[in-house]
């Protein structure tokens, strides 16, 4: 490995660029009323970050005494984070629903959070991992609270507190679990920890440690029963903030779950069954409650819980094909959910929450937005040729391969339940005429939003029909993380 | 069965499948709606003519898949991009490519609102439909199979009648619910054999109980699509509310996919289960024939009559297929093609009536024949074809099925006979009312007879009705080898069971 090591300065290029971007944003926040500048710096940072990840794709390095690793796997994920970041910034537009005087700070905090996610991708030591995780979480707590205060509504504060309390509690449980793992293995270095954990993985102590550690990641992913914050936070946070919370942390959560699940083999039935129960609980809870929602963001919140359940299907398999499928699915999910939030932020002119009925006549008001919504929603529903289908297909294959037929049948049953509420969204956007006093004027999209819509549609279809390169790379890099035991 | 590579490097089928999609992309950038219509017609007509060249290269004497294209697609998941056709799919592909231009003509003046998006949906549909009939990789098949749902629901839900939203959502949920088990079956087959290749999955010695489960998953999804009694309830709603072109596509192509699924997957992949379940399916088919016919007789909405007659006709198709004897299965396959031609024509005829009197009510349409003698002539032939009058296409198909039924079981055959009589009754009822009846009817004197566009639209259907009716040989010849091969697989596996 040491022969192939890249110059560590180059290997750290993406993080360096992001750091420069954050410093620049900090500079911008020192002035007044410079939201435009902050936005431009953010877009430039995101694009530069994506390019840097692509450029350092082949880089391999171990930094900071083995606490941080740069390899194809981490670079892929950083690229995904960079693209998600770019999407979030463009979706954020002019931050209609954020208090006007702190809008530049919003971009600054967002970039800081992204820094946390990027660092997570490379962290291979418990200490760096925890630091990166908290770095990614804390700015999000603030972002939620930054929503403009409407008359008689302080739900943003309630949401922020909820998100924070749950988050801190989950972190506490995680640290508790990590304590067990450290006690068992005597190391904080993940590769070493995983290696030493494998022989004792059947012991109750190891299973308890792993499950407790995973609790924090379940919270991020909104897995039942760690989901309670989801609908309220989705509803209480501004549309732009919800887009961030709904997208980037999910990928990070799956990434972290994989790091620890790698310790177990398919023979670890206890862990697999536990994950399966969580998956079933999430799917049913999310889908059944989503059926009754009228607010689009709240609906997406419940659907996020259901999707967390689908994502766990791959982890249940506890082997590489399943891990690849989970990562593939959650990456696709990132783009689907961004597509939905692009529509939400553009249809809701003043940044208010969007009832599903407000989508009425969207195909006349803006065909491009309607098409984006169609791609996003049908992909969430798991229809081909979108990525939602191929992702679910690979998840189901992985789970069935390990003999979880009952789990697979329950998952497809859930797919059918879910179709109903996704169709309600399509129904509103395509088949319903707006009622009398509704806004029917055409929606004009700025060029950036146009490009974002087209890109999202292209990625959702592209990842669904020709995911070959993506899957191969993920699978290859996963096998480098988990050397066959 | 081996995949014989086509001798030419030219990807005939890929062009056929994806040309409509390319045409849709071009239509997307055209500004003028009139241009879009003209372009769509030109494109679909060109694809239709182009597809006829398939006949030149097709070798009817073999059951091998032809025009095969085999490429890597997603190696990580073991999926390949494989296309190919045999005799069964050839006719269905041609039906698809030849019907679509007529759907465009049929919606020429009717679809006024957003006709550009309408045409784009139509073109995407064509890609998906052609894809279903040519895909030889199970996942690829499934993608085309499901990809059809979105544009079809939009066709119904946006451009349909008053109850369109209900119909569109019912159609979507029914079909989607049916096909989720198909995914599980596909994955299970892959885990059993290690491949998604349809030809490689055929004729394998699967465990009997495994076959029963797989067959069950197949059956639910295909039976909903056919639709077989008692899974048919989405059909009348969808048919009645869909715009004319949508009804034609539904009747002519989409319903065929279910029966195609039976022929392509159930029989050769799960032959033991097929034999096990065949008697039950035969009686379900008889129920469909009787139920569809009797319900059609009780309707006063022209589209509903044709919709329920579809249930009955498709009952003949599934009956023929599951007779598992030479005549019956060929008859069943022929009924599929015939139903595509005849019912497509009838839906266009109903659309013509609706354009003129703005109602599909049989009573309102009564007496139109006086003002529209040319139309009455066409309608007469179509109705005769629908009731299986000798000399028309349907007669050949249903006669073969009936002959097969007599070979198998006398009781079964006798049970069908009332269905045939009822078919005559409801078709003659349409003909009698529309062409001759209704002196007390509101004034139809302002109603014009068929224009040139409409005559051009209906004539090809007439030609095919009489052509298949009078000279079915070439049509049967195209698919005989493929069907015999499937029946051989079934016979072999049952022989292996009881030597």
XYZ file of C-alpha atoms in Angstrom, chain B residues 70-375:
306
model
C -26.540 -9.422 -26.706
C -24.504 -6.815 -24.852
C -23.183 -6.194 -21.387
C -25.436 -3.937 -19.392
C -25.000 -4.095 -15.613
C -22.473 -6.857 -15.049
C -22.429 -6.245 -11.317
C -26.034 -7.390 -11.060
C -25.731 -9.972 -13.841
C -27.992 -8.143 -16.250
C -27.494 -8.150 -19.973
C -29.028 -6.097 -22.686
C -30.521 -8.875 -24.770
C -33.111 -8.462 -27.473
C -34.517 -11.045 -29.840
C -37.745 -12.239 -31.373
C -39.369 -15.512 -32.236
C -42.579 -16.161 -34.130
C -44.842 -15.138 -31.270
C -43.155 -11.849 -30.572
C -42.695 -11.039 -34.263
C -46.421 -10.679 -34.878
C -46.918 -8.687 -31.694
C -44.052 -6.357 -32.553
C -45.565 -5.786 -35.974
C -48.969 -5.216 -34.416
C -47.429 -2.575 -32.162
C -45.509 -0.740 -34.833
C -48.403 -0.825 -37.282
C -51.154 0.203 -34.836
C -49.331 3.225 -33.414
C -49.537 5.426 -36.535
C -53.285 4.842 -36.552
C -53.467 5.945 -32.949
C -51.797 9.157 -34.047
C -54.325 9.644 -36.841
C -57.201 8.792 -34.532
C -56.177 11.557 -32.144
C -55.427 14.070 -34.910
C -58.377 16.351 -34.262
C -59.722 15.003 -30.984
C -56.799 15.870 -28.780
C -56.793 19.630 -28.805
C -55.215 20.407 -25.492
C -51.474 19.876 -25.172
C -51.261 17.542 -28.123
C -47.468 17.756 -27.987
C -47.289 16.041 -24.610
C -49.902 13.573 -25.806
C -47.766 12.562 -28.768
C -44.690 12.271 -26.569
C -46.558 9.922 -24.230
C -47.677 7.888 -27.218
C -44.102 7.579 -28.493
C -42.743 6.579 -25.083
C -45.497 3.975 -24.926
C -44.382 2.579 -28.246
C -40.819 2.161 -27.037
C -41.992 0.377 -23.917
C -44.405 -1.883 -25.800
C -41.892 -2.893 -28.439
C -39.380 -3.426 -25.664
C -41.672 -5.808 -23.802
C -42.074 -8.015 -26.853
C -38.392 -8.073 -27.765
C -36.589 -8.185 -24.408
C -34.864 -11.483 -23.678
C -33.412 -10.438 -20.353
C -35.927 -10.694 -17.573
C -34.978 -7.439 -15.877
C -34.971 -5.589 -19.170
C -38.410 -7.046 -19.833
C -39.612 -5.897 -16.459
C -38.309 -2.386 -16.971
C -40.212 -2.036 -20.230
C -43.243 -3.689 -18.656
C -43.400 -1.166 -15.836
C -42.178 1.816 -17.812
C -45.435 1.645 -19.714
C -47.504 2.403 -16.647
C -46.502 6.029 -16.282
C -47.249 7.284 -19.810
C -50.404 5.156 -20.027
C -51.783 6.510 -16.746
C -51.022 10.011 -17.897
C -52.756 9.363 -21.226
C -55.844 8.242 -19.347
C -55.638 10.718 -16.491
C -54.996 13.886 -18.478
C -56.767 13.337 -21.787
C -59.506 10.949 -20.685
C -63.221 11.306 -19.980
C -64.946 12.614 -16.888
C -63.973 9.731 -14.610
C -60.410 9.739 -15.888
C -58.579 10.244 -12.612
C -60.260 7.329 -10.906
C -59.611 5.154 -13.937
C -55.966 6.182 -14.229
C -55.199 5.547 -10.570
C -57.076 2.262 -10.533
C -55.178 1.149 -13.619
C -51.866 2.139 -12.087
C -52.357 0.542 -8.685
C -53.829 -2.666 -10.091
C -51.031 -3.225 -12.529
C -48.303 -2.177 -10.133
C -49.663 -4.411 -7.394
C -49.724 -7.284 -9.853
C -46.175 -6.870 -10.912
C -44.377 -6.556 -7.585
C -44.562 -10.302 -7.098
C -43.136 -10.687 -10.566
C -39.964 -8.997 -9.275
C -39.674 -11.504 -6.470
C -40.163 -14.344 -8.947
C -37.494 -12.894 -11.229
C -35.017 -12.649 -8.364
C -35.869 -16.142 -7.156
C -35.269 -17.548 -10.645
C -31.979 -15.728 -10.840
C -30.833 -17.103 -7.505
C -31.842 -20.600 -8.636
C -30.141 -20.506 -12.026
C -27.713 -17.608 -11.878
C -29.069 -15.854 -14.934
C -31.698 -13.389 -16.033
C -31.615 -14.655 -19.611
C -35.118 -15.713 -20.602
C -34.069 -18.415 -23.109
C -31.703 -19.902 -20.532
C -34.451 -19.980 -17.913
C -36.739 -22.025 -20.165
C -36.917 -25.779 -20.029
C -34.938 -26.200 -16.818
C -35.593 -29.008 -14.355
C -36.875 -26.867 -11.521
C -38.322 -28.371 -8.440
C -42.086 -28.839 -8.698
C -43.002 -26.815 -5.623
C -40.612 -24.059 -6.726
C -42.443 -23.986 -10.040
C -45.807 -23.697 -8.341
C -44.687 -20.601 -6.436
C -43.084 -18.989 -9.444
C -46.152 -19.724 -11.522
C -48.325 -18.112 -8.859
C -46.311 -14.901 -8.992
C -46.340 -14.918 -12.797
C -50.017 -15.670 -12.907
C -51.159 -12.785 -10.718
C -49.215 -10.252 -12.667
C -50.171 -11.541 -16.124
C -53.774 -12.310 -15.249
C -54.283 -8.725 -14.151
C -52.802 -7.488 -17.383
C -54.869 -9.787 -19.648
C -57.242 -9.211 -17.701
C -58.680 -12.547 -16.676
C -61.891 -12.856 -14.768
C -61.980 -11.969 -11.787
C -59.045 -9.549 -12.130
C -60.705 -7.533 -14.856
C -62.341 -4.735 -12.928
C -59.758 -2.097 -13.854
C -60.375 -2.664 -17.546
C -63.851 -1.193 -18.127
C -62.963 1.930 -16.164
C -59.700 2.432 -18.021
C -61.204 1.667 -21.418
C -64.188 3.890 -21.006
C -62.290 6.890 -19.718
C -59.227 6.666 -21.961
C -59.051 8.798 -25.098
C -59.577 6.816 -28.312
C -55.873 6.305 -28.923
C -55.463 5.153 -25.346
C -58.292 2.645 -25.668
C -56.812 1.315 -28.877
C -53.381 0.891 -27.323
C -54.880 -0.725 -24.250
C -56.997 -3.158 -26.202
C -54.641 -3.919 -29.033
C -51.290 -4.076 -27.300
C -51.409 -3.871 -23.520
C -53.887 -6.694 -23.041
C -51.709 -8.839 -25.273
C -48.821 -8.484 -22.877
C -50.547 -10.593 -20.274
C -51.223 -13.397 -22.734
C -47.724 -12.981 -24.135
C -46.431 -13.383 -20.593
C -48.296 -16.669 -20.258
C -46.863 -17.963 -23.519
C -43.343 -16.693 -23.009
C -42.850 -17.374 -19.299
C -45.493 -19.573 -17.690
C -45.491 -22.384 -20.220
C -41.780 -22.837 -20.896
C -40.346 -21.812 -17.513
C -42.857 -23.505 -15.233
C -44.351 -26.325 -17.353
C -45.192 -28.584 -14.424
C -47.060 -25.828 -12.644
C -48.783 -24.957 -15.916
C -50.115 -28.474 -16.232
C -51.099 -28.406 -12.584
C -53.058 -25.170 -12.836
C -54.310 -25.435 -16.429
C -57.749 -26.918 -15.630
C -58.539 -24.116 -13.191
C -57.369 -21.491 -15.664
C -59.443 -23.058 -18.430
C -62.575 -22.676 -16.347
C -61.638 -19.135 -15.383
C -61.340 -18.440 -19.094
C -64.768 -19.923 -19.726
C -66.101 -17.742 -16.934
C -64.488 -14.724 -18.597
C -66.093 -15.585 -21.930
C -69.566 -15.968 -20.448
C -69.276 -13.127 -17.961
C -67.741 -10.704 -20.445
C -70.348 -11.528 -23.047
C -73.341 -11.274 -20.757
C -72.121 -8.038 -19.206
C -71.502 -6.562 -22.640
C -75.059 -7.412 -23.538
C -76.357 -5.392 -20.606
C -74.423 -2.199 -21.364
C -75.730 0.850 -23.137
C -72.397 2.665 -23.381
C -70.713 1.684 -26.644
C -67.231 1.762 -25.151
C -68.300 -0.414 -22.261
C -69.741 -2.965 -24.657
C -66.449 -3.158 -26.495
C -64.525 -3.205 -23.197
C -66.459 -6.167 -21.840
C -66.251 -7.915 -25.181
C -62.484 -7.619 -24.716
C -62.753 -9.593 -21.505
C -64.600 -12.301 -23.417
C -62.165 -12.321 -26.339
C -59.174 -12.488 -24.083
C -60.927 -15.372 -22.370
C -60.673 -17.191 -25.685
C -56.986 -16.332 -25.877
C -56.123 -17.672 -22.415
C -58.395 -20.660 -22.970
C -56.546 -21.509 -26.146
C -53.132 -21.034 -24.609
C -53.814 -23.256 -21.613
C -55.436 -26.023 -23.631
C -51.811 -26.982 -24.302
C -52.699 -28.709 -27.565
C -51.441 -27.643 -30.940
C -54.665 -26.224 -32.349
C -55.778 -24.589 -29.172
C -52.574 -22.771 -28.370
C -52.099 -21.553 -31.925
C -55.731 -20.475 -31.897
C -55.169 -18.631 -28.654
C -52.179 -16.809 -30.070
C -54.124 -15.957 -33.199
C -57.021 -14.640 -31.094
C -54.530 -12.250 -29.525
C -53.608 -10.786 -32.886
C -57.207 -10.740 -34.086
C -58.443 -9.047 -30.987
C -55.773 -6.423 -31.491
C -57.028 -5.682 -34.976
C -60.772 -5.977 -34.428
C -61.111 -4.298 -31.067
C -58.729 -1.548 -32.074
C -60.973 -0.921 -35.061
C -64.105 -0.971 -32.922
C -62.675 1.551 -30.485
C -61.792 3.867 -33.341
C -65.322 3.447 -34.681
C -66.773 4.318 -31.278
C -64.478 7.336 -31.203
C -65.888 8.424 -34.555
C -69.431 8.132 -33.211
C -68.480 10.122 -30.142
C -66.932 12.896 -32.201
C -70.205 13.260 -34.072
C -72.916 12.948 -31.441
C -70.803 13.673 -28.329
C -72.169 10.651 -26.597
C -71.294 7.015 -26.514
C -74.789 6.046 -25.525
C -76.183 3.359 -27.770
C -79.568 5.074 -27.857
C -78.077 8.395 -28.947
C -76.063 6.701 -31.650
C -79.037 4.761 -32.979
C -79.903 5.450 -36.557
C -76.575 6.956 -37.491
C -76.362 4.507 -40.369
C -78.927 6.500 -42.313
C -76.620 9.516 -42.429
C -73.388 7.570 -42.509
C -73.645 4.655 -44.925
C -69.886 4.298 -45.376
C -69.423 4.183 -41.632
